[in-house]
Coordinates of C-alpha atoms in Angstrom, one line a residue:
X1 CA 112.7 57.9 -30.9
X2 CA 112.8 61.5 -31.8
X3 CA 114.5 64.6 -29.7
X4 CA 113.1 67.6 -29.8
X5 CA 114.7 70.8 -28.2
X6 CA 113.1 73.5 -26.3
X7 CA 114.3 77.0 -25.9
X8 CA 112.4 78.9 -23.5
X9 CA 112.9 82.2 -21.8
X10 CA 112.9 82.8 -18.0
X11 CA 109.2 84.1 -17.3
X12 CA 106.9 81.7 -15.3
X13 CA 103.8 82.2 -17.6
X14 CA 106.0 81.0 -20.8
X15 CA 107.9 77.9 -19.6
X16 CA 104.7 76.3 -17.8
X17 CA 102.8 75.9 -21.3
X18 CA 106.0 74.1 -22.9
X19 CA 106.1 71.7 -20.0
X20 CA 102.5 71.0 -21.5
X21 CA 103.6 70.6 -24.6
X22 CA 106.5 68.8 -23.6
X23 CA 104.7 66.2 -22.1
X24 CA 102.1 65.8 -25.1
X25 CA 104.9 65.0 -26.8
X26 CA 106.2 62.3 -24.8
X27 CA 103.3 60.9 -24.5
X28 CA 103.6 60.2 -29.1
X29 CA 107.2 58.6 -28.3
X30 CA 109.3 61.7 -28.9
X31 CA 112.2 62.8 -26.4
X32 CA 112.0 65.8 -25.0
X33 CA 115.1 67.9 -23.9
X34 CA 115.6 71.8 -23.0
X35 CA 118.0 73.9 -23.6
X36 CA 118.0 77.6 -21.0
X37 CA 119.6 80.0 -18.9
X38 CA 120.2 79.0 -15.1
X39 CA 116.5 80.8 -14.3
X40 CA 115.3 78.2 -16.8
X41 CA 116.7 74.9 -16.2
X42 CA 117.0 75.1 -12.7
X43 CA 113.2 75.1 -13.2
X44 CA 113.0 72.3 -15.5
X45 CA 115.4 70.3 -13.4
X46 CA 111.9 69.6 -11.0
X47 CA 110.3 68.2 -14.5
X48 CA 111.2 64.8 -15.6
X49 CA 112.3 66.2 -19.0
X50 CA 116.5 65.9 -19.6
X51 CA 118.3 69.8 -20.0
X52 CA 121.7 71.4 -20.6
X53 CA 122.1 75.2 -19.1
X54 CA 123.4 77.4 -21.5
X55 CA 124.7 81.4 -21.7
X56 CA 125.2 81.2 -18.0
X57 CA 128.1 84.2 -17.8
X58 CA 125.8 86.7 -20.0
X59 CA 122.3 85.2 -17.4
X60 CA 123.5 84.7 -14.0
X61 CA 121.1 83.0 -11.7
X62 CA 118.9 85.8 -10.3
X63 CA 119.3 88.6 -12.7
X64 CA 116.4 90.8 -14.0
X65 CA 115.4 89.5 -17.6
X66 CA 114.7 92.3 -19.8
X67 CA 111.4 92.1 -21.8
X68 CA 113.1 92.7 -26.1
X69 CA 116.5 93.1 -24.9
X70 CA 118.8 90.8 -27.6
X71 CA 122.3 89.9 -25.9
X72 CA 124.6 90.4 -28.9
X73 CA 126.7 87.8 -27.0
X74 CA 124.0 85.1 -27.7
X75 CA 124.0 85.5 -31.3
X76 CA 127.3 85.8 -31.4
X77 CA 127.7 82.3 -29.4
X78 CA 125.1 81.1 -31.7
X79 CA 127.1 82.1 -34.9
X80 CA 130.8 80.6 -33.9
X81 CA 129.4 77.3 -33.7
X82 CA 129.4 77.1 -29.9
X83 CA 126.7 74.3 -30.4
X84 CA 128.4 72.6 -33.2
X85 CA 129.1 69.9 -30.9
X86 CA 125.8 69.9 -28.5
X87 CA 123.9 69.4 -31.9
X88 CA 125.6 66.9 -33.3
X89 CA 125.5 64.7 -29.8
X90 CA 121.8 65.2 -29.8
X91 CA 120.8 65.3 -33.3
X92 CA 117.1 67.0 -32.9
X93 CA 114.5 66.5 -35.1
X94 CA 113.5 70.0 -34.4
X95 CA 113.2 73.0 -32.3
X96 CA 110.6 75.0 -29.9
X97 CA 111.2 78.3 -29.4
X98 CA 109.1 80.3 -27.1
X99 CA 107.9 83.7 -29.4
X100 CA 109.6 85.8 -27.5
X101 CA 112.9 84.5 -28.4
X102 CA 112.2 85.2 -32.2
X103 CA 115.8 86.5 -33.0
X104 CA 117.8 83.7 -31.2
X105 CA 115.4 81.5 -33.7
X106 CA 116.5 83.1 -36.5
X107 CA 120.2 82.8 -35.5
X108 CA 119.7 79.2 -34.9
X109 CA 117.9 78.7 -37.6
X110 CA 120.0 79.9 -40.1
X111 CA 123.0 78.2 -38.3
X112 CA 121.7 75.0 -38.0
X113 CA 118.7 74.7 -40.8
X114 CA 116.5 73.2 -38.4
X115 CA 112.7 73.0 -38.3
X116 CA 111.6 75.5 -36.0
X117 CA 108.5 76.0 -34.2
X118 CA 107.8 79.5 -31.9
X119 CA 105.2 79.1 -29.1
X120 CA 102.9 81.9 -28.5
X121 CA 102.4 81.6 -24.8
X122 CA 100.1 84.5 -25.3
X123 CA 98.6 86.3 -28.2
X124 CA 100.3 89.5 -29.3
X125 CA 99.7 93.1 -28.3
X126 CA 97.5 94.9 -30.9
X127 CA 94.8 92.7 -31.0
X128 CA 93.7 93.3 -34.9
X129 CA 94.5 89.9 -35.9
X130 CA 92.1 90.2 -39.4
X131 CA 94.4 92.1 -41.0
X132 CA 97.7 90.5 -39.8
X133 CA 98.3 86.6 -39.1
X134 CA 101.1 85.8 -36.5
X135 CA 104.0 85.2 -38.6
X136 CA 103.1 88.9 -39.2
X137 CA 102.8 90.0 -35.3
X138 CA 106.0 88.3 -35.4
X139 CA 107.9 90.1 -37.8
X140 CA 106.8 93.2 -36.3
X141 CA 107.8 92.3 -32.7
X142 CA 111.2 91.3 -34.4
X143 CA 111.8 94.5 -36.1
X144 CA 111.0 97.0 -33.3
X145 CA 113.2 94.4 -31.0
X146 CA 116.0 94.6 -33.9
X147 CA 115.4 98.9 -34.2
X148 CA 116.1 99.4 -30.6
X149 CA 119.7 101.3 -29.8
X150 CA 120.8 98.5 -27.3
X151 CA 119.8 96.2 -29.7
X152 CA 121.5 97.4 -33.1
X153 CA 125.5 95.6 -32.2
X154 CA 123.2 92.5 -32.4
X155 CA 121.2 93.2 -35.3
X156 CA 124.0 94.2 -37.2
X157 CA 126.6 91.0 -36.6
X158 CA 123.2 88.9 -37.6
X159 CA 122.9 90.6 -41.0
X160 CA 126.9 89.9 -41.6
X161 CA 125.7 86.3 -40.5
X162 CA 123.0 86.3 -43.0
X163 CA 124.9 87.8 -46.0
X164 CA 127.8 85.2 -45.6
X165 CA 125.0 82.6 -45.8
X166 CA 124.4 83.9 -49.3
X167 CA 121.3 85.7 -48.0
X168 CA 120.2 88.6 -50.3
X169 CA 119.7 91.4 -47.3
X170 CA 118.6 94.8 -48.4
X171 CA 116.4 95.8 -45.7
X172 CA 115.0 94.3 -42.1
X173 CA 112.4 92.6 -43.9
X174 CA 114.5 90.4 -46.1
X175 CA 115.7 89.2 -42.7
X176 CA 112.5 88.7 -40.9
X177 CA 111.2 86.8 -43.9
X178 CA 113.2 83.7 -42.6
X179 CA 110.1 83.4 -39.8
X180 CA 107.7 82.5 -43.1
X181 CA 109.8 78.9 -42.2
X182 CA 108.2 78.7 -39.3
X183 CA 105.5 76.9 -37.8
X184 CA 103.2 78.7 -35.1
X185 CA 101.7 77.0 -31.7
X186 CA 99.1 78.9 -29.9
X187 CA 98.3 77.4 -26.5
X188 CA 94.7 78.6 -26.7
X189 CA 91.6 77.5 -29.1
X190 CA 90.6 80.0 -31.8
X191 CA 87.0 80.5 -29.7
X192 CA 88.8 82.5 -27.5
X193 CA 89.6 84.9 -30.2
X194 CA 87.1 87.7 -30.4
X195 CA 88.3 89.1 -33.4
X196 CA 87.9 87.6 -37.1
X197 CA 91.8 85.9 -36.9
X198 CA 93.3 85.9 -40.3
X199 CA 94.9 81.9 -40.5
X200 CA 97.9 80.6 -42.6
X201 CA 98.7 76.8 -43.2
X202 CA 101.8 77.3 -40.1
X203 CA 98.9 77.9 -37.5
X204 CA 98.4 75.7 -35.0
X205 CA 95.9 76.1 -31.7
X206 CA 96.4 73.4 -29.8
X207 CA 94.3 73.9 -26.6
X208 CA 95.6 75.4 -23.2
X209 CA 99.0 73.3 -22.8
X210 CA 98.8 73.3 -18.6
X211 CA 101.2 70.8 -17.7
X212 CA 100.5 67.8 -15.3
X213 CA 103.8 68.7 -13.2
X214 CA 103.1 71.5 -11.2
X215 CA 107.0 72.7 -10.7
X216 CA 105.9 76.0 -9.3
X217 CA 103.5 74.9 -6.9
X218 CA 105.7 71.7 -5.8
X219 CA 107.0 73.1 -2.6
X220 CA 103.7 73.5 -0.7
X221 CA 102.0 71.5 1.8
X222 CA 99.1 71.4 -0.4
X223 CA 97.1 68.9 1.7
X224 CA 97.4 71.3 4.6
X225 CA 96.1 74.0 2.4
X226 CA 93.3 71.4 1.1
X227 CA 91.9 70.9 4.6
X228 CA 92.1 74.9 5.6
X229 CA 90.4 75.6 2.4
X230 CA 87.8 72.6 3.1
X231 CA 87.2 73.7 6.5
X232 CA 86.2 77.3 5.0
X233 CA 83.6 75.7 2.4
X234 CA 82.2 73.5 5.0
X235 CA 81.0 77.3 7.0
X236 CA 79.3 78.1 3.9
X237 CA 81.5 80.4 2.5
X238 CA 82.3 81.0 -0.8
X239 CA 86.0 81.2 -2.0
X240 CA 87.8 84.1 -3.7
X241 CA 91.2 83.5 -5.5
X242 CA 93.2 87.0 -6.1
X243 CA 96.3 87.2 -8.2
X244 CA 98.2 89.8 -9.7
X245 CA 101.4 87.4 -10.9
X246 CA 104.7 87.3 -11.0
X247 CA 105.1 91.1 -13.1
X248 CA 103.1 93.4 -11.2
X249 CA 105.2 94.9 -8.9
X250 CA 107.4 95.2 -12.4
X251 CA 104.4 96.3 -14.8
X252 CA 102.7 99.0 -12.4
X253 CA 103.5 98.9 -8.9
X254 CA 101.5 100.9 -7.7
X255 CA 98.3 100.6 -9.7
X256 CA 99.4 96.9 -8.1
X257 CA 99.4 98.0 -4.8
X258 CA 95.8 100.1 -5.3
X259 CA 93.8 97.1 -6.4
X260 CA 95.5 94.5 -3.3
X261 CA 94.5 97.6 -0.5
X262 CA 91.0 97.9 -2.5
X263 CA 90.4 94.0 -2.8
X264 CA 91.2 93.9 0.8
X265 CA 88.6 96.9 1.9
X266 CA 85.8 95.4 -0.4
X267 CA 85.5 92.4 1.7
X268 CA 84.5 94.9 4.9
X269 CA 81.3 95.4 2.5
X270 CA 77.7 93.8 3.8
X271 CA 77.8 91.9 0.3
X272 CA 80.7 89.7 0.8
X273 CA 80.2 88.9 4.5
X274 CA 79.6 85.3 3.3
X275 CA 83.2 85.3 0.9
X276 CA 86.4 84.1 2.3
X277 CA 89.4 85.2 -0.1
X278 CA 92.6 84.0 -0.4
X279 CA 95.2 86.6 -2.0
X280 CA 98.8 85.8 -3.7
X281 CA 100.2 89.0 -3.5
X282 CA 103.7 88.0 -4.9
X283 CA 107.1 90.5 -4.4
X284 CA 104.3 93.0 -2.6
X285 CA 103.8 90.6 0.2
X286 CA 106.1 92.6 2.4
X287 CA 103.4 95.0 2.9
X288 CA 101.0 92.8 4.1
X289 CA 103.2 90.2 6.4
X290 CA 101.5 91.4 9.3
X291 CA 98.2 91.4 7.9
X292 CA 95.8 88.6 10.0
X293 CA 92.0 88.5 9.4
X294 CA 89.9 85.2 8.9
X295 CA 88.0 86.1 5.8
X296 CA 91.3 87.8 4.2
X297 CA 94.2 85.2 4.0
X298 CA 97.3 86.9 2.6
X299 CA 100.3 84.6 0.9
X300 CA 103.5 85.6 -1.1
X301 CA 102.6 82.9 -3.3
X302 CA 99.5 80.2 -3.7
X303 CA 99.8 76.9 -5.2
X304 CA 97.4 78.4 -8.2
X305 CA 96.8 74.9 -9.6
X306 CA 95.5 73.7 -6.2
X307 CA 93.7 77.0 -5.3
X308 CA 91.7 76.8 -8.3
X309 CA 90.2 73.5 -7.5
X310 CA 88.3 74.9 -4.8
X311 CA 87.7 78.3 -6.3
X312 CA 84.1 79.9 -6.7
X313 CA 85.3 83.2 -8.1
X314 CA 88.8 84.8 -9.2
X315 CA 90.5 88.6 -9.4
X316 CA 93.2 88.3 -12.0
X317 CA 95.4 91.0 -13.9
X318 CA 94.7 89.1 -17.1
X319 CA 97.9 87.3 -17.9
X320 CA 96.8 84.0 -19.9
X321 CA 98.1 81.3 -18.2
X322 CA 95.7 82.3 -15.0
X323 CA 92.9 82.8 -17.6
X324 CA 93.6 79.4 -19.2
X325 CA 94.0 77.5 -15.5
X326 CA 90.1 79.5 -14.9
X327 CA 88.3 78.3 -18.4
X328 CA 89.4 74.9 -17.6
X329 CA 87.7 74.7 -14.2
X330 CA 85.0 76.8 -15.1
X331 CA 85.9 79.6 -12.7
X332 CA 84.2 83.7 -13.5
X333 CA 87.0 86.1 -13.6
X334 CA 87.3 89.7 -12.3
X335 CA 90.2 91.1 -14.3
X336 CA 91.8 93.9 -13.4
X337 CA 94.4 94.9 -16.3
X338 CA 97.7 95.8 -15.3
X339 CA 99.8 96.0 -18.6
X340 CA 100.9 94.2 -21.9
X341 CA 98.6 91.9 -23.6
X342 CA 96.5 91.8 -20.4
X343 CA 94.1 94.9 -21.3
X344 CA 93.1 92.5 -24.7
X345 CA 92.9 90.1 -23.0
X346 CA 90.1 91.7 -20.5
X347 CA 88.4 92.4 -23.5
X348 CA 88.0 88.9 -24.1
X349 CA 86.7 87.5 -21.3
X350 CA 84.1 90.3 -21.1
X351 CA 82.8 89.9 -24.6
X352 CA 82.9 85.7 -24.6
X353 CA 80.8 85.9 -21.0
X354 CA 83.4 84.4 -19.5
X355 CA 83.8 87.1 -16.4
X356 CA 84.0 91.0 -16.0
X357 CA 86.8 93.3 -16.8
X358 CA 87.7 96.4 -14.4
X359 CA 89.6 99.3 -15.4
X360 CA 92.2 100.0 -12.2
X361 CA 91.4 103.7 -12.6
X362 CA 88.0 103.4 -11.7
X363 CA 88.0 100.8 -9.3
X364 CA 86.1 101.2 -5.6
X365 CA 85.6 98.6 -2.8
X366 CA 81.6 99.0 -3.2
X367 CA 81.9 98.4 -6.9
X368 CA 84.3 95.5 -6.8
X369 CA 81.7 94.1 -3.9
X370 CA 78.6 94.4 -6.3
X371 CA 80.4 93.0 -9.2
X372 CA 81.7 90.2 -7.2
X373 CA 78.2 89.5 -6.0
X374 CA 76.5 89.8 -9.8
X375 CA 79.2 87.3 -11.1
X376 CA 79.1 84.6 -8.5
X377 CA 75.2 84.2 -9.2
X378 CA 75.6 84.7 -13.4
X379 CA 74.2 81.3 -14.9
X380 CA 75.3 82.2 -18.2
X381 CA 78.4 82.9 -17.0
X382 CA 78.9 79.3 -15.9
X383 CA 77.4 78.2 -19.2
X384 CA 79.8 80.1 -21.5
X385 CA 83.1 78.9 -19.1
X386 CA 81.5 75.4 -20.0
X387 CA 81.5 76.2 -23.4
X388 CA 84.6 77.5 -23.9
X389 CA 86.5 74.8 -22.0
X390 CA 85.0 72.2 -24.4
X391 CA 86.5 74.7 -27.1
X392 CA 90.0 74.3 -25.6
X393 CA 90.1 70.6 -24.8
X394 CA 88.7 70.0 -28.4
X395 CA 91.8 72.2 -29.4
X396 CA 94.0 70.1 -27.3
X397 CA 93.1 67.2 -29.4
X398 CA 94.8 68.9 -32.5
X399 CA 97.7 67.0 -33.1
X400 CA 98.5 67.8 -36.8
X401 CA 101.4 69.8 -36.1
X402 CA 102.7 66.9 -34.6
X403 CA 103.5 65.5 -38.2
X404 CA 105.8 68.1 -39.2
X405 CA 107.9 67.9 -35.7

């Protein structure tokens, strides 16, 4: 039996798809262990899959993770040999790197001359994918991460690293070549794509990765949610899921805070009288704890994986791992772009059919009624969702990658 590591950062939307792959991989024989900060493994530690905390002094449980911030005392860890001893007791076959670790991969990488694999929980900003394939997107991420002026102590004791490797560095570039090693998992199909994506031999899309072990939902009664959401369908009424994840209040709080009060007041409209909608409105919910209404239900969190069952329509910021959960029970979106990759990926869903995108800045309760209306009876809506999640379970089925691990 195999061991495979996997090195994941803190944010919700990027460790669920690599419990997904984790478990494909179990499933062909291999053994799967992770490797994380406390945010991380006391996550994984709900998951069957084995894990070993790491760098817990430089991520304390709790702390704000920084979006392209490089801990120089990482890659220094990395570099000493700290897990001379951890790799030689476990002896992987290989490593999965979430792509938003790219500079840890290098560092271990380089240290350790293993076969390294970055998951793309989502597809990079700048959404001109003809011109640039995703070991490019990549090296670009990696070099405005490495240019950054909190960055540069960690930048510069990697390029020492590097050069006492025997490594010929004259420039950033020599160093990000290194990611031309390795391989490239997109938790998507290419049909979702809308843009003509340029493909090299170390890309793999291997279908939406949603794991079978709901860790995040785990601690709700979700039978007593079953039955009030039951009770709600057997009136007639048609359910709305709204979601803004985990970022928003970080991304834009207030645009955030706009489309919950505007959401809210669209379901006072004539239109919607027959909609019940059930809103996650995350580290905002304090400004809606005393909120009651029966056709409004207001939660800090949903079990999202449950919701969705019983979904007809849902309002989402665009993040993909709420897009992916939608395409794979055929559910329209609404999305409503907060930030990040989310305003591409609006883009997508409008031009594959698969829902309708909303700027913020525009946004009004009698619009957001209409639309919600139009999509809920848009056949060729439902036919395109169809479509598409044939597109990803087919991609799911690609296990060539498999091979090299």
């Amino acid at each position: 039996m195999k061991e495979i590591l996997i090195f994941t950062d803190p944010f919700k939307g990027n460790i669920i798809p690599t419990i997904g792959i984790g478990e494909q991989l179990t499933e062909m024989g291999n053994n799967i262990h992770y490797i994380g900060v406390p945010d991380v493994t006391d996550n994984i530690a709900k998951t069957s899959f084995s894990y070993t905390t790491i760098f817990e002094e430089y991520y304390p449980r709790g702390m704000k993770h920084e979006s392209g911030k490089v801990d120089v005392n990482v890659i220094a860890s990395i570099i000493k040999g700290d897990f001379d001893e951890f790799m030689k007791d476990h002896n992987p076959s290989a490593i999965i790197f979430t792509a938003y670790n790219p500079i840890e991969a290098i560092t271990f990488y380089i240290k350790y001359q293993i076969k390294t694999f970055l998951v793309y929980c989502h597809f990079p900003m700048g959404n001109d994918f003809s011109k640039n394939s995703f070991t490019d997107k990549v090296k670009e991420w990696s070099v405005d991460m490495l240019m950054k002026n909190n960055n540069i102590e960690a930048a510069n004791i990697l390029i020492d690293f590097l050069i006492k490797q025997g490594y010929k560095i004259t420039s950033l570039r020599d160093l990000i070549s290194i990611f031309d090693h390795f391989q490239n998992l997109m938790t998507s199909s290419k049909d979702f794509l809308i843009e003509e994506a340029t493909e090299r031999d170390n890309d793999f899309y291997i279908g939406p990765c949603i794991p079978q072990q709901d860790i995040f939902g785990s601690h709700y009664d979700t039978s007593g949610f079953k039955k009030d959401i039951l009770k709600k369908r057997e009136t007639g009424r048609n359910i709305i899921y709204c979601s803004l994840g985990s970022w928003a209040d970080q991304i834009d709080k207030n645009k955030a805070q706009t489309i919950i009060d505007t959401v809210i007041n669209a379901m006072e409209q004539s239109l919607l009288e027959n909609y019940v909608i059930y809103i996650s409105a995350g580290n905002l919910y304090e400004n809606y704890a005393n909120y009651s209404s029966d056709r409004v239900i207001i939660h800090k969190w949903l079990p999202q994986v449950t919701i969705l069952e019983y979904t007809d329509i849902a309002i989402l910021h665009g993040g993909m791992g709420g897009i992916k959960e939608c395409v794979m029970n055929e559910i329209p979106m609404i999305v409503i772009p907060l930030g990040l990759d989310q305003f591409e990926n609006a883009d997508r869903i409008e031009k594959n059919g698969l829902g309708a995108k909303i700027n913020a800045h525009s946004l009004n309760m009698k619009d957001l009624a209409s639309i919600i209306n139009e999509t809920q009876n848009d056949k060729n809506m439902r036919l395109n969702l169809t479509k598409m999640k044939s597109s990803f379970e087919q991609a799911s089925k690609n296990t060539s990658y498999m091979t090299l691990l």
